[in-house]
Amino acid sequence: MTASALVAERAAMVSAAIDGAFDTLLAVPDDARAALYDAMRHAAIGGGKRLRPLLVRAACDLFNISPDSALRAGLAVECIHVYSLVHDDLPAMDDDDMRRGKPTVHKAFDEAAAILAGDCLQSFAFGILADEQTHPDPFVRVELVKALALASGAAGMAGGQAMDLAAENSRFDLATVTRLQSLKTGALIGFCVDAAAIMARIPPEGRTGLHGYARDIGLAFQIADDLIDVEGDAAAAGKALGKDAAAGKETFVSLLGAERAREQALLLVDQAKAHLHGFDARADLLRAIADYIVERDR
Amino acid sequence: MTASALVAERAAMVSAAIDGAFDTLLAVPDDARAALYDAMRHAAIGGGKRLRPLLVRAACDLFNISPDSALRAGLAVECIHVYSLVHDDLPAMDDDDMRRGKPTVHKAFDEAAAILAGDCLQSFAFGILADEQTHPDPFVRVELVKALALASGAAGMAGGQAMDLAAENSRFDLATVTRLQSLKTGALIGFCVDAAAIMARIPPEGRTGLHGYARDIGLAFQIADDLIDVEGDAAAAGKALGKDAAAGKETFVSLLGAERAREQALLLVDQAKAHLHGFDARADLLRAIADYIVERDR
């Protein structure tokens, strides 16, 4: 099986499982909270590549972690990812009308629903990780919570988003853009592989290869995203493009040029795969995901 | 010592400790996230009665829980409370300009900062609970996370806020307002006493008295809040008043009238204290807090 066929097959399985899990988690209650749940369902179900849950699943392949545990850790990280999209799309933030080919939550509902839906998805993420269904060992569960709080909060994703907002009024250099993106997208991607290592009880000093892999594919992913923003097709992307340049933000593409940025992404993918040299065929899905990340913009 | 003097003394100690803990937690980093941290500090430091951390401390008195553990659990619940105020004050929600006698976060900074500051405070709450400093037993920590996720999310505080927004377009009856408030303010107050029981490893069946106490003071607190909204002084409250009536929302006061609402609050306080009959002088602070809750509007 080719790398892209492997990714496609496993991504379809993971997507179906995540949609099913969201459908259960977000069953609409028969009271005045119905609109809140409808807003969460609109944001969470039936869209997106589910790259993060796929990464959790792929990293879990290395350690024979149960599919149920991998799915629940993936569901938690997807809750965080979806909440961040809902909040980032708000008029006060990136002001986007379309996401995954559908109206954004504040367009389909209203801003209050979007704020609350995001808030609730964040609390679901931690509730999922803390539940026995995710893993029988409470130490593992609490380590997952700690890692996700760090990766998603001010020291991770949300901190990166704050830097991104500041970027509109600054001239960031390559080092600062790299730091921004390592927080904004890299931290949560790092959590995905870390979750597998935590569930496998691999001590932190045994995770350097996986962390290197995550850091490299995180940056490659962001470069690919920047290339899509410049060269891509809005209909295929399911969202508005060309926004970084319009906002005067420096990106990998504005700083390096498209050609060097693309070369850099390919280099990062090779480097990411080199970090997996200690693993055998169990790392094939992780390797295929690294290739997929830079191919998706073609 | 009188009940109100006891509350005042302990509240001052808890407030100072919470301010100090926020000062450390929210140390401003030397990068483009500085404005995010400034916004969180503006929201979190130097204001509020710190009722929830005080309740955690009072409930911990019953079980000889260490002051450090009580403080950290109180800090986590205060992170959630503060994030909810920051988001509820946004123009799309309650649209408030003043809070605790200061401009709200979106007025002092901007809406994007307020959204992100709230998001980050929520993730800090779970990160604090998951950390070893809160309690040495990982099972206790993960149970705290689970309880706070439930109390603060769609099944608790945020779900109650969603019902509250729906209340502007509905005619809620007393049962629905009671349910709304048991989620919006009651769930987090319930967490405060539950946190102590979890840290003391009291099984759920041994917590009925504490849960009854929390339920009753939660409703009494909300009735007192509704009375302040109608009869109170905006300068003393540090926020705009009379908003429920202006929004056409039913409250305990609109449904019962001020006199019966006040009687009901006093009845709830007596009932709350009756739930503590099994405890000796160790429950004196909890009893004093119950009295304080209905006295604060006078």
PDB file of N, CA, C and O in Angstrom, chain B residues 254-291:
ATOM      1  N   SER B 254     -38.330  38.330  40.653  1.00  0.00           N
ATOM      2  CA  SER B 254     -39.476  38.651  39.797  1.00  0.00           C
ATOM      3  C   SER B 254     -40.587  37.620  39.972  1.00  0.00           C
ATOM      4  O   SER B 254     -41.762  37.942  39.874  1.00  0.00           O
ATOM      5  N   LEU B 255     -40.211  36.382  40.264  1.00  0.00           N
ATOM      6  CA  LEU B 255     -41.215  35.315  40.381  1.00  0.00           C
ATOM      7  C   LEU B 255     -41.845  35.261  41.776  1.00  0.00           C
ATOM      8  O   LEU B 255     -43.025  34.930  41.906  1.00  0.00           O
ATOM      9  N   LEU B 256     -41.071  35.572  42.816  1.00  0.00           N
ATOM     10  CA  LEU B 256     -41.558  35.434  44.198  1.00  0.00           C
ATOM     11  C   LEU B 256     -41.888  36.776  44.845  1.00  0.00           C
ATOM     12  O   LEU B 256     -42.625  36.811  45.835  1.00  0.00           O
ATOM     13  N   GLY B 257     -41.357  37.857  44.307  1.00  0.00           N
ATOM     14  CA  GLY B 257     -41.419  39.140  45.005  1.00  0.00           C
ATOM     15  C   GLY B 257     -40.252  39.237  45.978  1.00  0.00           C
ATOM     16  O   GLY B 257     -39.758  38.210  46.466  1.00  0.00           O
ATOM     17  N   ALA B 258     -39.834  40.460  46.285  1.00  0.00           N
ATOM     18  CA  ALA B 258     -38.626  40.649  47.101  1.00  0.00           C
ATOM     19  C   ALA B 258     -38.797  40.065  48.498  1.00  0.00           C
ATOM     20  O   ALA B 258     -37.880  39.417  49.025  1.00  0.00           O
ATOM     21  N   GLU B 259     -39.959  40.245  49.103  1.00  0.00           N
ATOM     22  CA  GLU B 259     -40.113  39.811  50.495  1.00  0.00           C
ATOM     23  C   GLU B 259     -40.054  38.291  50.604  1.00  0.00           C
ATOM     24  O   GLU B 259     -39.333  37.738  51.445  1.00  0.00           O
ATOM     25  N   ARG B 260     -40.811  37.601  49.761  1.00  0.00           N
ATOM     26  CA  ARG B 260     -40.796  36.132  49.821  1.00  0.00           C
ATOM     27  C   ARG B 260     -39.432  35.586  49.398  1.00  0.00           C
ATOM     28  O   ARG B 260     -38.981  34.555  49.908  1.00  0.00           O
ATOM     29  N   ALA B 261     -38.789  36.249  48.459  1.00  0.00           N
ATOM     30  CA  ALA B 261     -37.454  35.796  48.036  1.00  0.00           C
ATOM     31  C   ALA B 261     -36.486  35.869  49.211  1.00  0.00           C
ATOM     32  O   ALA B 261     -35.700  34.939  49.450  1.00  0.00           O
ATOM     33  N   ARG B 262     -36.557  36.968  49.978  1.00  0.00           N
ATOM     34  CA  ARG B 262     -35.662  37.121  51.123  1.00  0.00           C
ATOM     35  C   ARG B 262     -35.942  36.055  52.187  1.00  0.00           C
ATOM     36  O   ARG B 262     -35.019  35.461  52.760  1.00  0.00           O
ATOM     37  N   GLU B 263     -37.230  35.786  52.421  1.00  0.00           N
ATOM     38  CA  GLU B 263     -37.604  34.728  53.367  1.00  0.00           C
ATOM     39  C   GLU B 263     -37.061  33.369  52.902  1.00  0.00           C
ATOM     40  O   GLU B 263     -36.560  32.576  53.697  1.00  0.00           O
ATOM     41  N   GLN B 264     -37.193  33.132  51.612  1.00  0.00           N
ATOM     42  CA  GLN B 264     -36.728  31.861  51.053  1.00  0.00           C
ATOM     43  C   GLN B 264     -35.208  31.709  51.228  1.00  0.00           C
ATOM     44  O   GLN B 264     -34.718  30.633  51.575  1.00  0.00           O
ATOM     45  N   ALA B 265     -34.491  32.801  51.024  1.00  0.00           N
ATOM     46  CA  ALA B 265     -33.035  32.757  51.191  1.00  0.00           C
ATOM     47  C   ALA B 265     -32.663  32.418  52.632  1.00  0.00           C
ATOM     48  O   ALA B 265     -31.769  31.596  52.882  1.00  0.00           O
ATOM     49  N   LEU B 266     -33.378  33.030  53.582  1.00  0.00           N
ATOM     50  CA  LEU B 266     -33.090  32.756  55.007  1.00  0.00           C
ATOM     51  C   LEU B 266     -33.410  31.305  55.349  1.00  0.00           C
ATOM     52  O   LEU B 266     -32.680  30.649  56.102  1.00  0.00           O
ATOM     53  N   LEU B 267     -34.515  30.804  54.791  1.00  0.00           N
ATOM     54  CA  LEU B 267     -34.899  29.406  55.006  1.00  0.00           C
ATOM     55  C   LEU B 267     -33.821  28.468  54.464  1.00  0.00           C
ATOM     56  O   LEU B 267     -33.446  27.473  55.099  1.00  0.00           O
ATOM     57  N   LEU B 268     -33.304  28.805  53.278  1.00  0.00           N
ATOM     58  CA  LEU B 268     -32.264  27.976  52.668  1.00  0.00           C
ATOM     59  C   LEU B 268     -30.997  27.969  53.514  1.00  0.00           C
ATOM     60  O   LEU B 268     -30.319  26.946  53.632  1.00  0.00           O
ATOM     61  N   VAL B 269     -30.685  29.102  54.122  1.00  0.00           N
ATOM     62  CA  VAL B 269     -29.491  29.183  54.972  1.00  0.00           C
ATOM     63  C   VAL B 269     -29.655  28.288  56.199  1.00  0.00           C
ATOM     64  O   VAL B 269     -28.722  27.545  56.571  1.00  0.00           O
ATOM     65  N   ASP B 270     -30.845  28.325  56.816  1.00  0.00           N
ATOM     66  CA  ASP B 270     -31.093  27.436  57.962  1.00  0.00           C
ATOM     67  C   ASP B 270     -30.971  25.974  57.549  1.00  0.00           C
ATOM     68  O   ASP B 270     -30.384  25.151  58.262  1.00  0.00           O
ATOM     69  N   GLN B 271     -31.552  25.688  56.384  1.00  0.00           N
ATOM     70  CA  GLN B 271     -31.516  24.320  55.863  1.00  0.00           C
ATOM     71  C   GLN B 271     -30.070  23.893  55.572  1.00  0.00           C
ATOM     72  O   GLN B 271     -29.676  22.765  55.865  1.00  0.00           O
ATOM     73  N   ALA B 272     -29.294  24.809  55.004  1.00  0.00           N
ATOM     74  CA  ALA B 272     -27.883  24.516  54.698  1.00  0.00           C
ATOM     75  C   ALA B 272     -27.145  24.150  55.976  1.00  0.00           C
ATOM     76  O   ALA B 272     -26.397  23.156  56.018  1.00  0.00           O
ATOM     77  N   LYS B 273     -27.363  24.937  57.033  1.00  0.00           N
ATOM     78  CA  LYS B 273     -26.661  24.679  58.287  1.00  0.00           C
ATOM     79  C   LYS B 273     -27.118  23.365  58.917  1.00  0.00           C
ATOM     80  O   LYS B 273     -26.324  22.653  59.551  1.00  0.00           O
ATOM     81  N   ALA B 274     -28.404  23.026  58.719  1.00  0.00           N
ATOM     82  CA  ALA B 274     -28.911  21.761  59.261  1.00  0.00           C
ATOM     83  C   ALA B 274     -28.194  20.569  58.630  1.00  0.00           C
ATOM     84  O   ALA B 274     -28.008  19.529  59.272  1.00  0.00           O
ATOM     85  N   HIS B 275     -27.790  20.705  57.366  1.00  0.00           N
ATOM     86  CA  HIS B 275     -27.052  19.620  56.704  1.00  0.00           C
ATOM     87  C   HIS B 275     -25.700  19.362  57.364  1.00  0.00           C
ATOM     88  O   HIS B 275     -25.086  18.325  57.122  1.00  0.00           O
ATOM     89  N   LEU B 276     -25.216  20.310  58.164  1.00  0.00           N
ATOM     90  CA  LEU B 276     -23.888  20.184  58.779  1.00  0.00           C
ATOM     91  C   LEU B 276     -23.957  19.630  60.197  1.00  0.00           C
ATOM     92  O   LEU B 276     -22.951  19.637  60.911  1.00  0.00           O
ATOM     93  N   HIS B 277     -25.156  19.130  60.598  1.00  0.00           N
ATOM     94  CA  HIS B 277     -25.332  18.748  62.003  1.00  0.00           C
ATOM     95  C   HIS B 277     -24.343  17.674  62.442  1.00  0.00           C
ATOM     96  O   HIS B 277     -23.999  17.575  63.614  1.00  0.00           O
ATOM     97  N   GLY B 278     -23.873  16.858  61.504  1.00  0.00           N
ATOM     98  CA  GLY B 278     -22.946  15.792  61.891  1.00  0.00           C
ATOM     99  C   GLY B 278     -21.534  16.289  62.203  1.00  0.00           C
ATOM    100  O   GLY B 278     -20.714  15.535  62.709  1.00  0.00           O
ATOM    101  N   PHE B 279     -21.266  17.550  61.883  1.00  0.00           N
ATOM    102  CA  PHE B 279     -19.920  18.082  62.112  1.00  0.00           C
ATOM    103  C   PHE B 279     -19.910  18.971  63.353  1.00  0.00           C
ATOM    104  O   PHE B 279     -20.887  19.626  63.665  1.00  0.00           O
ATOM    105  N   ASP B 280     -18.789  19.016  64.034  1.00  0.00           N
ATOM    106  CA  ASP B 280     -18.689  19.854  65.240  1.00  0.00           C
ATOM    107  C   ASP B 280     -18.177  21.249  64.854  1.00  0.00           C
ATOM    108  O   ASP B 280     -18.519  21.778  63.795  1.00  0.00           O
ATOM    109  N   ALA B 281     -17.345  21.807  65.715  1.00  0.00           N
ATOM    110  CA  ALA B 281     -16.858  23.184  65.514  1.00  0.00           C
ATOM    111  C   ALA B 281     -16.027  23.334  64.240  1.00  0.00           C
ATOM    112  O   ALA B 281     -15.842  24.454  63.759  1.00  0.00           O
ATOM    113  N   ARG B 282     -15.571  22.199  63.697  1.00  0.00           N
ATOM    114  CA  ARG B 282     -14.810  22.293  62.441  1.00  0.00           C
ATOM    115  C   ARG B 282     -15.656  22.879  61.310  1.00  0.00           C
ATOM    116  O   ARG B 282     -15.121  23.341  60.303  1.00  0.00           O
ATOM    117  N   ALA B 283     -17.007  22.809  61.434  1.00  0.00           N
ATOM    118  CA  ALA B 283     -17.885  23.333  60.386  1.00  0.00           C
ATOM    119  C   ALA B 283     -18.309  24.775  60.653  1.00  0.00           C
ATOM    120  O   ALA B 283     -19.150  25.316  59.934  1.00  0.00           O
ATOM    121  N   ASP B 284     -17.705  25.408  61.676  1.00  0.00           N
ATOM    122  CA  ASP B 284     -18.144  26.772  62.019  1.00  0.00           C
ATOM    123  C   ASP B 284     -17.960  27.752  60.860  1.00  0.00           C
ATOM    124  O   ASP B 284     -18.800  28.627  60.647  1.00  0.00           O
ATOM    125  N   LEU B 285     -16.859  27.618  60.126  1.00  0.00           N
ATOM    126  CA  LEU B 285     -16.649  28.555  59.018  1.00  0.00           C
ATOM    127  C   LEU B 285     -17.695  28.330  57.917  1.00  0.00           C
ATOM    128  O   LEU B 285     -18.223  29.292  57.351  1.00  0.00           O
ATOM    129  N   LEU B 286     -18.009  27.054  57.636  1.00  0.00           N
ATOM    130  CA  LEU B 286     -19.069  26.783  56.649  1.00  0.00           C
ATOM    131  C   LEU B 286     -20.393  27.397  57.112  1.00  0.00           C
ATOM    132  O   LEU B 286     -21.138  27.977  56.307  1.00  0.00           O
ATOM    133  N   ARG B 287     -20.701  27.269  58.415  1.00  0.00           N
ATOM    134  CA  ARG B 287     -21.946  27.850  58.939  1.00  0.00           C
ATOM    135  C   ARG B 287     -21.925  29.377  58.802  1.00  0.00           C
ATOM    136  O   ARG B 287     -22.905  29.996  58.399  1.00  0.00           O
ATOM    137  N   ALA B 288     -20.782  29.956  59.122  1.00  0.00           N
ATOM    138  CA  ALA B 288     -20.674  31.422  59.058  1.00  0.00           C
ATOM    139  C   ALA B 288     -20.793  31.917  57.613  1.00  0.00           C
ATOM    140  O   ALA B 288     -21.383  32.970  57.350  1.00  0.00           O
ATOM    141  N   ILE B 289     -20.253  31.140  56.679  1.00  0.00           N
ATOM    142  CA  ILE B 289     -20.362  31.525  55.266  1.00  0.00           C
ATOM    143  C   ILE B 289     -21.827  31.516  54.829  1.00  0.00           C
ATOM    144  O   ILE B 289     -22.275  32.398  54.093  1.00  0.00           O
ATOM    145  N   ALA B 290     -22.582  30.527  55.299  1.00  0.00           N
ATOM    146  CA  ALA B 290     -24.008  30.462  54.952  1.00  0.00           C
ATOM    147  C   ALA B 290     -24.721  31.731  55.412  1.00  0.00           C
ATOM    148  O   ALA B 290     -25.514  32.325  54.666  1.00  0.00           O
ATOM    149  N   ASP B 291     -24.442  32.166  56.637  1.00  0.00           N
ATOM    150  CA  ASP B 291     -25.058  33.406  57.131  1.00  0.00           C
ATOM    151  C   ASP B 291     -24.597  34.618  56.326  1.00  0.00           C
ATOM    152  O   ASP B 291     -25.396  35.487  55.975  1.00  0.00           O
TER     153      ASP B 291
END
